[in-house]
PDB file of C-alpha atoms in Angstrom:
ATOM      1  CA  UNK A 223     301.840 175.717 130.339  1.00 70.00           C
ATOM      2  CA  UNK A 224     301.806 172.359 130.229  1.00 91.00           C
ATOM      3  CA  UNK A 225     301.810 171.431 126.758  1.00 92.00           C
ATOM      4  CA  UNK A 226     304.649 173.618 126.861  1.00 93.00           C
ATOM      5  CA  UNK A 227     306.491 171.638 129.255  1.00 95.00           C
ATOM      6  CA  UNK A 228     305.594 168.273 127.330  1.00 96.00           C
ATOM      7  CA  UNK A 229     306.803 170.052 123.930  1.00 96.00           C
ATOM      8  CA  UNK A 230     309.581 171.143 125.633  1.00 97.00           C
ATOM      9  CA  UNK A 231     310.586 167.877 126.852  1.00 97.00           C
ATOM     10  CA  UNK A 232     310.058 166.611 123.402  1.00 97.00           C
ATOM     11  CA  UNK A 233     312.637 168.914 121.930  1.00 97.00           C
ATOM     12  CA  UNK A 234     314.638 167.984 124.678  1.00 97.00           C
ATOM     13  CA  UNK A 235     314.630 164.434 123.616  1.00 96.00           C
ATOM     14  CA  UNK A 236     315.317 165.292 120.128  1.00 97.00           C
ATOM     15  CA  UNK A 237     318.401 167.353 121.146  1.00 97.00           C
ATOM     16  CA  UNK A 238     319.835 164.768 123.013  1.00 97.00           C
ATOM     17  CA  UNK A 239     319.357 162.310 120.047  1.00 97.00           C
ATOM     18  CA  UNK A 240     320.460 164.206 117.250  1.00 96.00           C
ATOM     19  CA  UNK A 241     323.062 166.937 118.682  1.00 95.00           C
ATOM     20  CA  UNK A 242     321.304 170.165 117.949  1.00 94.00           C
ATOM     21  CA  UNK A 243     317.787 171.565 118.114  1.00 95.00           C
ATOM     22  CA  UNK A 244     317.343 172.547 114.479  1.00 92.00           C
ATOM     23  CA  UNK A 245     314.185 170.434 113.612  1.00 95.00           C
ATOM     24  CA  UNK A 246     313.484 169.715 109.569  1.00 93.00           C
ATOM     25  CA  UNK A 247     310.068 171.061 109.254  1.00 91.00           C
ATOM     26  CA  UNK A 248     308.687 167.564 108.242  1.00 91.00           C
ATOM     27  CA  UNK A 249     309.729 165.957 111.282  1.00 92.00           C
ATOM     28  CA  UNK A 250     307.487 164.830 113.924  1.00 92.00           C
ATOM     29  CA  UNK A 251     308.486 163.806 117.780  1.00 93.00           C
ATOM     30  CA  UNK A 252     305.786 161.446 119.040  1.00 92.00           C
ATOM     31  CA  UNK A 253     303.275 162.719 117.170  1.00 93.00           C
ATOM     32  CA  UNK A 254     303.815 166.334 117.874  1.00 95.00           C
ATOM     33  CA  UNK A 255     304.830 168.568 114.665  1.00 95.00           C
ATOM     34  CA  UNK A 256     307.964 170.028 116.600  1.00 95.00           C
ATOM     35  CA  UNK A 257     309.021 172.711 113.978  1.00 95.00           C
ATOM     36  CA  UNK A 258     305.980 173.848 113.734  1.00 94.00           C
ATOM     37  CA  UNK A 259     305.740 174.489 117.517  1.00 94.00           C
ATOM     38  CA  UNK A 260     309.505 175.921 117.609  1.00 94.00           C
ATOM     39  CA  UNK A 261     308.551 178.310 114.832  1.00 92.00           C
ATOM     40  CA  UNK A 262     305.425 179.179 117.103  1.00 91.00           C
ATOM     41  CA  UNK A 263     307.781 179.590 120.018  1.00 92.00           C
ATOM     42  CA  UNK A 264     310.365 182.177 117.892  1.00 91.00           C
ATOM     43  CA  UNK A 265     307.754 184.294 117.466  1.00 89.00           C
ATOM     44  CA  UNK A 266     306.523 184.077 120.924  1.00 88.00           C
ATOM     45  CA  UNK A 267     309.818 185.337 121.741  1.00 87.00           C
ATOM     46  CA  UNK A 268     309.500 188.147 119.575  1.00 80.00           C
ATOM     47  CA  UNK A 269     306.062 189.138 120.697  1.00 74.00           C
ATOM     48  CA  UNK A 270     303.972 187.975 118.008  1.00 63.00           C
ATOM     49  CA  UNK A 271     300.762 186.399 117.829  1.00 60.00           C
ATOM     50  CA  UNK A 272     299.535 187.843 121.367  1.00 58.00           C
ATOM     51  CA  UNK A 273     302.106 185.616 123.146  1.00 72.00           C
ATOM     52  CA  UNK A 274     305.601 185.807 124.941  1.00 81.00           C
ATOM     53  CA  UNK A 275     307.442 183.692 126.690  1.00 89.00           C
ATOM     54  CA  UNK A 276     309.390 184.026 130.320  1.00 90.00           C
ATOM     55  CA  UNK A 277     312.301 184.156 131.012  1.00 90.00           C
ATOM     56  CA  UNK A 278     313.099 180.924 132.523  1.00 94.00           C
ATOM     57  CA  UNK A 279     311.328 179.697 129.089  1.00 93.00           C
ATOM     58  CA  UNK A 280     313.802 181.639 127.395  1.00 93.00           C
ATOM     59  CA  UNK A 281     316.460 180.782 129.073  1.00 95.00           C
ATOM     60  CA  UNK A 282     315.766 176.877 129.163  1.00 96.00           C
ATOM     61  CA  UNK A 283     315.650 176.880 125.429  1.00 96.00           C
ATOM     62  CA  UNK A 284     319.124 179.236 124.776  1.00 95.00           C
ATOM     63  CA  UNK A 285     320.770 176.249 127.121  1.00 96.00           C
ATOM     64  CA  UNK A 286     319.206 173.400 125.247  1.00 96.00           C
ATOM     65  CA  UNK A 287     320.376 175.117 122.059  1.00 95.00           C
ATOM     66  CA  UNK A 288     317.925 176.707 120.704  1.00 96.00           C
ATOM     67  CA  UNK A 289     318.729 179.078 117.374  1.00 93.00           C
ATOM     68  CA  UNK A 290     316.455 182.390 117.632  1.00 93.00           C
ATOM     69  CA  UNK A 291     316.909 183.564 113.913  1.00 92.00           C
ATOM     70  CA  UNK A 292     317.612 180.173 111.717  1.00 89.00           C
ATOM     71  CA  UNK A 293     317.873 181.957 109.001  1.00 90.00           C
ATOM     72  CA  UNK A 294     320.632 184.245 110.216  1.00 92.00           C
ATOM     73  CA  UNK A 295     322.051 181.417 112.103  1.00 90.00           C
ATOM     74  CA  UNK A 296     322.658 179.825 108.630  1.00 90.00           C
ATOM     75  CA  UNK A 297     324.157 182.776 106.569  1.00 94.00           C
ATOM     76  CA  UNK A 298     327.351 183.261 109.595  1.00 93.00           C
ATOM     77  CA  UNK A 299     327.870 179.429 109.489  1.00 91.00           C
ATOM     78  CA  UNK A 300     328.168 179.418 105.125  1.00 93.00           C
ATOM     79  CA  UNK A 301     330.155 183.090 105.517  1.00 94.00           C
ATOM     80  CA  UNK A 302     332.320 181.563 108.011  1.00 94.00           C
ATOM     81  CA  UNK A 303     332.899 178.477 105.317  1.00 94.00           C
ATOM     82  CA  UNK A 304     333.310 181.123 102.373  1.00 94.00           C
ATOM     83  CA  UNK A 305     336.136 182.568 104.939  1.00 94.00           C
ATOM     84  CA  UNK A 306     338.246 179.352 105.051  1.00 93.00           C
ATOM     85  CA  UNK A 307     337.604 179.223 101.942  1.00 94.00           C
ATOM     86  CA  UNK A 308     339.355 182.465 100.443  1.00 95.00           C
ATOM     87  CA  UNK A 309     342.268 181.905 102.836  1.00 95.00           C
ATOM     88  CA  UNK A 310     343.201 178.625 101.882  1.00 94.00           C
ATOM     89  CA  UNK A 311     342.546 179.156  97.937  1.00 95.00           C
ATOM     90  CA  UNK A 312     343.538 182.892  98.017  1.00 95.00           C
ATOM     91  CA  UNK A 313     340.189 184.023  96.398  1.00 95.00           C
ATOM     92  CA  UNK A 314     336.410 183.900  96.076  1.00 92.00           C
ATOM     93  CA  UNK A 315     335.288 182.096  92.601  1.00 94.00           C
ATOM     94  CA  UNK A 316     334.017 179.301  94.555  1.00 94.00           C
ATOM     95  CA  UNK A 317     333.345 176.298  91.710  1.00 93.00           C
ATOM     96  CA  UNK A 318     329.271 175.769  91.767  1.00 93.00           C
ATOM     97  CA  UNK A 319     329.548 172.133  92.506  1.00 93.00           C
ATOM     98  CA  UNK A 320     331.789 172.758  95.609  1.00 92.00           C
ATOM     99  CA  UNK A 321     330.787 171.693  98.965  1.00 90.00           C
ATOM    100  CA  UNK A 322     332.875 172.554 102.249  1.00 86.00           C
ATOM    101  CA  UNK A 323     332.333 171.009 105.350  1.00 81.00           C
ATOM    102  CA  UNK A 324     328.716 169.138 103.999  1.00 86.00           C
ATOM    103  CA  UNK A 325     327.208 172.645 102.134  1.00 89.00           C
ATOM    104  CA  UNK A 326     327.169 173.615  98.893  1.00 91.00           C
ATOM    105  CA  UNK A 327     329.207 176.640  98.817  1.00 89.00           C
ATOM    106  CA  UNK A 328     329.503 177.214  94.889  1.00 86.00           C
TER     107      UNK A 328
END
């Protein structure tokens, strides 16, 4: 529990810095390999690997931010894009080098 508590605080710090808790895998916070831990923690939450979490954990991380599914996360943000997309040029052939809003949506 506590090395919960100081990787929690550690996301916590990172969250405040950067604006979101979606850590690049590579990154490290003080020495602690936060990804990795967050990916632990997802499937925690999903009751892999013998573990769960509470649900004041749960809940602490959903108000700090916290994305459950990344991956899914990612796919409704670029949709969303393709959306404004289609209305403002009236169709779908998005050019491959085309980037909305920072992603490469071609």
């Amino acid at each position: 529990r506590d090395q919960w508590e100081r990787n929690f605080a550690l996301l916590e710090q990172f969250q405040k810095r950067e604006g979101h808790c979606d850590v690049p895998n590579i990154h490290e916070e003080n020495g602690v390999k936060l990804a990795t831990w967050l990916c632990s923690i997802r499937q925690a939450r999903k009751g892999n690997r013998g573990r769960s979490l509470s649900s004041d954990q749960i809940e602490r991380l959903e108000n700090l931010g916290v994305v459950w599914d990344p991956f899914e996360d990612q796919w409704e943000r670029n949709f969303a894009l393709l959306e404004q997309f289609i209305e403002r040029e009236g169709h779908c052939n998005v050019p491959v080098l085309y980037e909305e809003g920072g992603i490469k949506l071609g």
